[in-house]
Coordinates of C-alpha atoms in Angstrom, one line a residue:
M1 CA -16.0 19.1 -2.3
E2 CA -16.1 21.1 0.6
R3 CA -18.8 19.4 2.4
T4 CA -16.9 16.4 1.4
Q5 CA -13.6 17.6 2.9
P6 CA -13.7 16.7 6.1
I7 CA -15.6 13.2 6.0
L8 CA -12.1 12.1 3.7
A9 CA -10.0 14.1 6.3
G10 CA -11.7 11.9 9.1
V11 CA -11.3 8.6 6.7
V12 CA -7.8 9.3 6.3
T13 CA -7.4 10.0 10.5
A14 CA -8.6 6.5 10.8
L15 CA -6.5 4.6 8.4
V16 CA -3.6 6.5 9.2
G17 CA -3.9 6.0 13.2
F18 CA -4.4 2.0 12.5
A19 CA -2.0 1.3 9.7
S20 CA 0.7 3.4 11.3
S21 CA 1.3 1.6 14.8
F22 CA -1.2 -1.3 14.8
T23 CA 1.5 -3.9 15.0
V24 CA 3.3 -2.3 17.8
V25 CA -0.2 -3.0 19.9
L26 CA -0.5 -6.5 18.7
A27 CA 4.1 -7.0 19.7
G28 CA 2.6 -5.2 23.0
L29 CA -0.2 -7.5 24.0
R30 CA 1.9 -10.4 23.2
A31 CA 4.7 -9.5 24.9
V32 CA 2.4 -9.1 28.5
G33 CA 1.1 -12.7 27.9
A34 CA -1.5 -12.5 25.7
D35 CA -2.1 -15.5 22.5
E36 CA -3.2 -14.5 19.3
R37 CA -6.6 -14.8 20.1
Q38 CA -6.5 -12.3 23.0
A39 CA -4.0 -9.9 20.9
A40 CA -6.5 -9.8 18.1
S41 CA -9.7 -8.9 20.5
G42 CA -7.5 -6.5 22.4
L43 CA -6.7 -4.8 18.9
M44 CA -10.7 -4.9 17.9
A45 CA -11.6 -3.9 21.6
L46 CA -9.2 -0.3 21.3
C47 CA -10.4 0.4 17.4
V48 CA -14.2 0.4 19.0
A49 CA -13.5 2.2 21.9
V50 CA -11.2 4.8 20.0
G51 CA -14.0 5.4 17.5
A52 CA -17.1 5.5 20.2
V53 CA -15.4 8.2 22.5
S54 CA -14.4 10.2 19.2
I55 CA -18.5 10.1 18.0
V56 CA -19.2 10.9 21.0
L57 CA -17.3 13.6 21.7
G58 CA -17.1 14.9 18.4
L59 CA -20.8 15.4 18.7
R60 CA -21.1 17.1 22.3
Y61 CA -18.4 19.5 21.8
R62 CA -18.4 19.9 18.3
M63 CA -14.5 20.4 17.5
P64 CA -11.9 18.0 16.2
I65 CA -11.7 15.7 19.4
A66 CA -9.5 13.3 17.7
I67 CA -8.7 9.8 19.8
A68 CA -6.4 7.1 19.5
W69 CA -4.9 4.3 21.6
S70 CA -1.4 4.9 24.0
T71 CA 1.3 4.1 21.2
P72 CA 3.9 5.1 23.7
G73 CA 2.1 2.6 26.5
A74 CA 2.1 -0.6 23.9
A75 CA 5.7 0.4 23.7
L76 CA 5.7 0.4 27.4
L77 CA 4.3 -3.1 27.3
L78 CA 6.6 -4.8 25.5
T79 CA 9.0 -4.6 28.3
A80 CA 6.7 -5.2 31.0
G81 CA 6.0 -9.4 31.0
G82 CA 3.7 -11.3 33.1
R83 CA 0.2 -12.8 32.9
F84 CA -2.2 -11.2 31.2
A85 CA -5.1 -11.4 33.1
E86 CA -3.2 -9.0 35.5
A87 CA -2.1 -6.8 33.2
V88 CA -5.8 -6.6 32.2
G89 CA -6.0 -5.8 35.9
A90 CA -3.6 -3.1 35.7
F91 CA -5.4 -1.7 32.1
I92 CA -8.3 -1.3 34.4
V93 CA -6.6 0.6 36.9
C94 CA -4.7 2.9 34.6
G95 CA -9.0 4.0 32.9
L96 CA -9.8 4.4 36.7
L97 CA -6.7 6.7 36.7
F98 CA -7.5 8.9 33.8
M99 CA -10.8 9.2 35.3
A100 CA -9.4 10.2 38.4
A101 CA -7.0 12.7 36.9
G102 CA -10.2 14.7 35.2
L103 CA -11.8 15.4 38.5
I104 CA -8.6 16.9 39.2
P105 CA -9.1 21.1 38.5
W106 CA -5.7 22.5 38.2
L107 CA -4.6 20.0 36.3
G108 CA -6.4 21.6 33.0
R109 CA -5.7 24.8 33.8
A110 CA -1.8 23.8 33.8
I111 CA -2.6 22.2 30.3
A112 CA -4.8 24.8 29.0
A113 CA -1.8 27.7 29.8
I114 CA 0.9 26.0 27.8
P115 CA 1.3 29.8 25.7
G116 CA 0.3 29.0 21.8
P117 CA 4.3 29.2 19.9
I118 CA 5.1 26.5 22.3
A119 CA 2.4 24.1 21.0
A120 CA 2.4 24.5 17.6
A121 CA 6.7 24.4 17.9
M122 CA 6.1 21.3 19.9
L123 CA 3.5 20.0 17.1
A124 CA 6.3 20.9 13.9
G125 CA 8.6 18.6 15.7
V126 CA 6.3 15.8 16.4
L127 CA 5.4 16.1 12.3
L128 CA 8.8 16.3 11.1
K129 CA 10.0 13.4 11.2
L130 CA 7.1 11.8 9.3
C131 CA 7.1 14.8 6.8
L132 CA 10.1 12.7 5.5
A133 CA 9.1 9.9 5.2
P134 CA 8.3 10.2 1.9
V135 CA 12.0 11.1 1.1
Q136 CA 13.3 7.8 2.7
A137 CA 10.4 5.5 1.1
M138 CA 11.3 7.0 -1.9
L139 CA 15.5 5.1 -1.2
D140 CA 14.1 2.0 0.7
V141 CA 11.3 1.3 -2.2
P142 CA 11.0 3.9 -5.1
Y143 CA 9.2 1.5 -6.8
L144 CA 6.3 1.8 -4.5
A145 CA 6.2 5.2 -3.3
G146 CA 7.1 6.6 -6.6
P147 CA 3.8 6.2 -8.3
V148 CA 1.9 7.2 -4.6
I149 CA 4.0 10.7 -4.3
L150 CA 3.7 11.6 -8.4
V151 CA 0.1 11.0 -7.6
W152 CA -0.1 13.4 -4.7
A153 CA 1.8 16.0 -6.5
L154 CA -0.5 15.6 -10.1
L155 CA -3.0 15.9 -7.7
Y156 CA -1.8 18.8 -5.3
R157 CA -1.5 21.0 -8.4
F158 CA -5.4 20.3 -10.1
A159 CA -7.2 19.0 -7.1
R160 CA -6.0 19.7 -3.6
T161 CA -8.1 18.4 -1.6
W162 CA -8.0 15.1 -3.6
A163 CA -4.4 14.5 -3.1
V164 CA -3.7 13.0 0.2
P165 CA -7.0 9.9 -0.5
G166 CA -5.6 9.9 -4.2
A167 CA -2.0 9.0 -2.5
L168 CA -4.1 6.0 0.0
A169 CA -5.0 4.8 -3.3
A170 CA -2.3 4.5 -4.9
A171 CA -0.6 2.9 -2.5
A172 CA -3.2 0.1 -2.1
V173 CA -2.8 -0.1 -6.1
V174 CA 0.6 -0.4 -5.7
I175 CA 0.7 -3.1 -2.9
A176 CA -2.1 -5.6 -4.5
I177 CA 0.0 -5.2 -7.2
A178 CA 3.3 -5.9 -6.1
Y179 CA 1.7 -8.1 -3.3
S180 CA -0.6 -11.1 -3.2
P181 CA -2.8 -10.6 -0.2
G182 CA -4.4 -14.6 -0.2
D183 CA -6.9 -15.7 2.2
L184 CA -8.1 -13.1 4.4
S185 CA -10.5 -13.3 7.3
L186 CA -13.7 -11.0 7.7
V187 CA -14.7 -12.6 11.6
P188 CA -14.0 -10.2 14.4
V189 CA -12.4 -11.9 17.4
V190 CA -13.8 -11.1 20.3
E191 CA -12.5 -12.6 23.6
I192 CA -13.3 -12.6 27.5
T193 CA -10.3 -11.9 29.7
P194 CA -11.3 -11.9 33.5
P195 CA -9.1 -9.5 35.0
A196 CA -6.6 -10.7 38.3
F197 CA -5.5 -8.0 40.2
S198 CA -1.6 -7.9 42.3
L199 CA 0.1 -4.9 43.5
S200 CA 3.2 -5.6 40.9
A201 CA 1.0 -5.5 38.5
V202 CA -0.4 -2.3 39.4
A203 CA 2.4 -1.0 39.6
G204 CA 4.4 -2.3 36.9
I205 CA 2.0 -1.5 34.1
G206 CA -1.2 0.2 35.3
V207 CA 0.5 3.3 36.6
P208 CA 3.5 3.5 34.3
L209 CA 1.6 3.2 31.3
F210 CA -1.4 5.7 32.9
L211 CA 2.1 8.4 33.4
V212 CA 2.9 7.6 30.0
T213 CA 0.0 7.9 28.6
M214 CA -0.7 11.4 29.8
A215 CA 2.6 12.9 29.2
A216 CA 3.5 11.9 25.8
Q217 CA -0.3 11.3 24.3
N218 CA -2.8 13.4 26.5
V219 CA -0.5 16.8 27.0
P220 CA 0.7 16.7 23.6
G221 CA -2.8 16.4 22.3
M222 CA -3.9 19.3 24.3
A223 CA -1.4 21.1 22.8
V224 CA -1.8 20.3 19.5
L225 CA -6.1 20.9 19.3
S226 CA -5.0 24.3 21.3
G227 CA -2.7 25.1 18.6
Y228 CA -5.4 24.8 16.3
G229 CA -7.8 27.3 18.5
Y230 CA -10.1 24.2 20.1
R231 CA -9.6 23.8 24.1
P232 CA -11.9 20.9 24.4
P233 CA -12.4 20.4 28.7
L234 CA -9.8 17.9 29.5
R235 CA -12.4 16.5 32.4
G236 CA -14.3 15.1 30.0
V237 CA -12.0 14.1 27.8
L238 CA -10.5 12.2 30.5
L239 CA -13.6 10.9 32.0
A240 CA -14.9 9.2 28.2
T241 CA -11.3 8.0 27.8
G242 CA -10.7 6.2 31.0
A243 CA -14.1 4.7 31.1
A244 CA -13.7 3.2 28.0
S245 CA -10.2 2.0 28.5
A246 CA -11.6 0.5 31.8
L247 CA -14.9 -0.9 30.1
G248 CA -12.4 -2.2 26.9
A249 CA -9.8 -3.3 29.2
P250 CA -11.3 -7.0 29.8
F251 CA -11.7 -7.6 25.6
G252 CA -7.8 -7.1 26.2
G253 CA -7.6 -3.1 24.8
H254 CA -4.9 -1.1 27.0
A255 CA -5.5 2.1 26.7
I256 CA -7.0 5.0 24.9
N257 CA -6.0 8.8 24.9
L258 CA -6.1 12.2 22.9
A259 CA -4.1 11.6 20.1
A260 CA -1.5 13.8 19.2
I261 CA -0.4 12.8 15.6
T262 CA -3.2 12.2 14.0
A263 CA -4.9 14.8 16.2
A264 CA -3.3 17.2 12.7
L265 CA -5.2 15.7 10.3
A266 CA -9.0 16.1 12.0
A267 CA -8.0 19.5 13.1
S268 CA -5.9 21.4 10.9
P269 CA -7.4 23.7 7.5
E270 CA -6.6 20.8 5.3
A271 CA -10.0 19.1 7.6
A272 CA -12.2 21.5 6.3
P273 CA -11.4 25.6 5.8
D274 CA -14.6 26.7 8.2
P275 CA -12.8 25.3 11.5
S276 CA -16.8 24.9 12.8
R277 CA -16.9 22.0 11.4
R278 CA -13.4 20.5 11.4
W279 CA -15.7 18.2 14.0
I280 CA -16.9 16.5 11.3
A281 CA -13.5 15.2 10.7
S282 CA -13.1 13.3 14.5
V283 CA -16.7 11.8 13.7
T284 CA -16.0 10.2 10.3
A285 CA -12.8 9.2 11.5
G286 CA -14.4 7.4 15.1
V287 CA -17.2 5.6 12.9
S288 CA -14.1 4.4 10.4
M289 CA -12.2 3.1 13.1
I290 CA -15.2 1.4 14.4
G291 CA -15.4 -0.3 10.6
L292 CA -11.9 -0.8 10.8
G293 CA -12.0 -2.9 14.2
L294 CA -14.8 -4.9 12.8
L295 CA -12.7 -6.0 10.3
S296 CA -9.0 -5.4 11.5
S297 CA -7.6 -9.1 11.3
A298 CA -8.1 -8.7 7.1
A299 CA -7.0 -5.0 7.7
A300 CA -4.0 -5.8 9.3
A301 CA -3.4 -8.5 7.2
L302 CA -3.8 -6.3 4.3
V303 CA -1.2 -3.4 5.4
L304 CA 1.2 -6.0 6.7
L305 CA 2.2 -6.7 2.9
S306 CA 3.1 -2.7 2.8
P307 CA 6.3 -2.2 4.0
P308 CA 6.2 -0.2 7.1
V309 CA 7.8 3.3 5.3
L310 CA 5.4 3.5 2.6
V311 CA 2.5 3.3 5.4
T312 CA 4.6 6.5 7.0
A313 CA 5.4 8.2 3.6
V314 CA 1.5 8.2 2.8
A315 CA 1.2 9.8 6.5
G316 CA 3.8 12.2 5.9
L317 CA 1.6 13.6 2.6
A318 CA -1.1 14.4 4.3
L319 CA 1.0 16.3 6.8
F320 CA 3.0 18.4 4.8
G321 CA 0.2 21.6 5.2
A322 CA -0.1 20.6 8.7
L323 CA 3.6 21.1 9.2
G324 CA 3.8 24.3 7.2
S325 CA 1.4 25.3 9.7
A326 CA 2.4 24.7 12.8
L327 CA 6.1 26.4 11.9
S328 CA 4.6 29.7 10.8
S329 CA 2.3 29.8 13.7
A330 CA 5.3 29.0 16.4
F331 CA 8.1 31.4 15.0
T332 CA 5.9 34.2 13.1
E333 CA 5.9 36.4 15.9
A334 CA 9.1 37.6 17.8
H335 CA 7.8 37.5 21.0
G336 CA 8.3 34.2 22.1
R337 CA 10.1 32.2 19.4
E338 CA 13.0 31.5 22.0
G339 CA 10.9 29.1 24.0
A340 CA 9.4 27.8 20.6
V341 CA 12.6 27.6 18.9
V342 CA 13.6 25.0 22.3
T343 CA 10.5 23.1 22.3
F344 CA 10.9 22.3 18.2
A345 CA 14.4 20.7 18.5
V346 CA 14.0 19.1 21.1
T347 CA 10.4 17.3 20.4
A348 CA 12.8 17.0 16.5
S349 CA 15.1 15.1 18.1
G350 CA 13.5 12.3 19.5
V351 CA 15.2 11.7 22.6
S352 CA 13.3 9.2 25.0
W353 CA 14.2 9.5 28.7
L354 CA 12.2 7.7 31.8
G355 CA 10.2 5.8 28.7
V356 CA 8.6 9.1 27.7
G357 CA 8.4 10.7 24.3
S358 CA 10.2 13.9 23.0
A359 CA 7.0 16.0 22.8
F360 CA 6.5 16.1 26.7
W361 CA 10.2 17.3 27.3
G362 CA 9.9 19.4 24.1
L363 CA 7.2 21.0 26.3
V364 CA 8.9 21.4 29.2
A365 CA 12.1 23.0 28.1
G366 CA 10.2 25.2 26.1
G367 CA 8.4 26.1 29.4
L368 CA 10.8 26.3 31.0
M369 CA 13.1 28.6 28.2
H370 CA 9.6 30.7 28.2
L371 CA 9.6 31.3 32.1
L372 CA 13.5 32.1 32.3
L373 CA 13.0 34.9 29.6
R374 CA 10.0 35.9 31.4
R375 CA 11.7 36.4 34.6
A376 CA 14.5 38.3 32.7
Q377 CA 12.1 40.4 31.0
A378 CA 10.6 41.3 34.2
A379 CA 14.0 42.4 35.4
G380 CA 15.1 44.5 32.8
L381 CA 17.3 41.7 31.1
P382 CA 18.0 41.3 27.4
S383 CA 15.4 38.1 26.5
T384 CA 16.0 37.2 22.9
L385 CA 18.6 34.9 21.3
P386 CA 21.4 36.7 19.7
T387 CA 21.0 37.2 15.8
D388 CA 23.6 37.0 13.2
S389 CA 24.3 40.9 11.9
R390 CA 26.4 40.1 9.6

């Protein structure tokens, strides 16, 4: 079973990554002028780009470097509007900006300098909401969530490595019983849109897409990997994701990047006890994502049958172990705990400012707290949070 564990983790990573946000991608592409075929083509292009880069980077660096499409970027598109050809041109510019960022050495050094407890606290804050989803699902759709959670709990007790795959299988069964899938198309949609370049689209879509993706995906993604002891070269990651984003843009894809949430599925001990074998999970996730892309029209129809909360609940069950590990890493050591607490609180709050999500602001707030207390310690002042002595 230990041999197949990273493979199963990779399949789960791809399914969760696809199912949890593909509807946001389709809505974002439609908002910037894509028709139905162009949007479907964009979803397929993103799946193939994500899969190809996951495979290449995993084999190249032997690390679980999970890749995803930019969900915050897709959400940004919902408010953009405009002509799709100009949006495609902006997507290409965004990809080129990723590549340019990969050539700036100080950026990689800054990300690598993030303290371990703060990185772990950021991850815990990101995972918390997802891990609460099974509770919400039991309130919203108990007849669907109940069997899934029961299967997960029993397998977790008697065959732990099969718990998450079993929960996914149970979810598929209850969806098939509760809903009728109807006719599903198995033919992938490929639509090429010649790009058009305009200053308004580059300024309104391309640059914000780059900034949001870097802040809300790539920076937290590197922090997640760092929290599990992996430090892939940021230059290689940005060059690969930037090139794939630019190449996928004429097919409708907006941007790909390091995964943040689903990165934990491939990089955590749940993927494999041996850290040196977890790269198999990200490579398997890449292969699975390409498969989902080729069958994206049918997969989208099946997933759409399920209430979104049920899909999120399965993701939460899969991430319980990762949440426990992140909390332990963040708060076990007294040194640096204050910055970790601030990071966790801001990240878990879910606040968004300037179009950037709470994971980035959690890192900023925790980092500032860490620097403040380090300066206080150097000056001989108290540098710990007060404790209740009752």
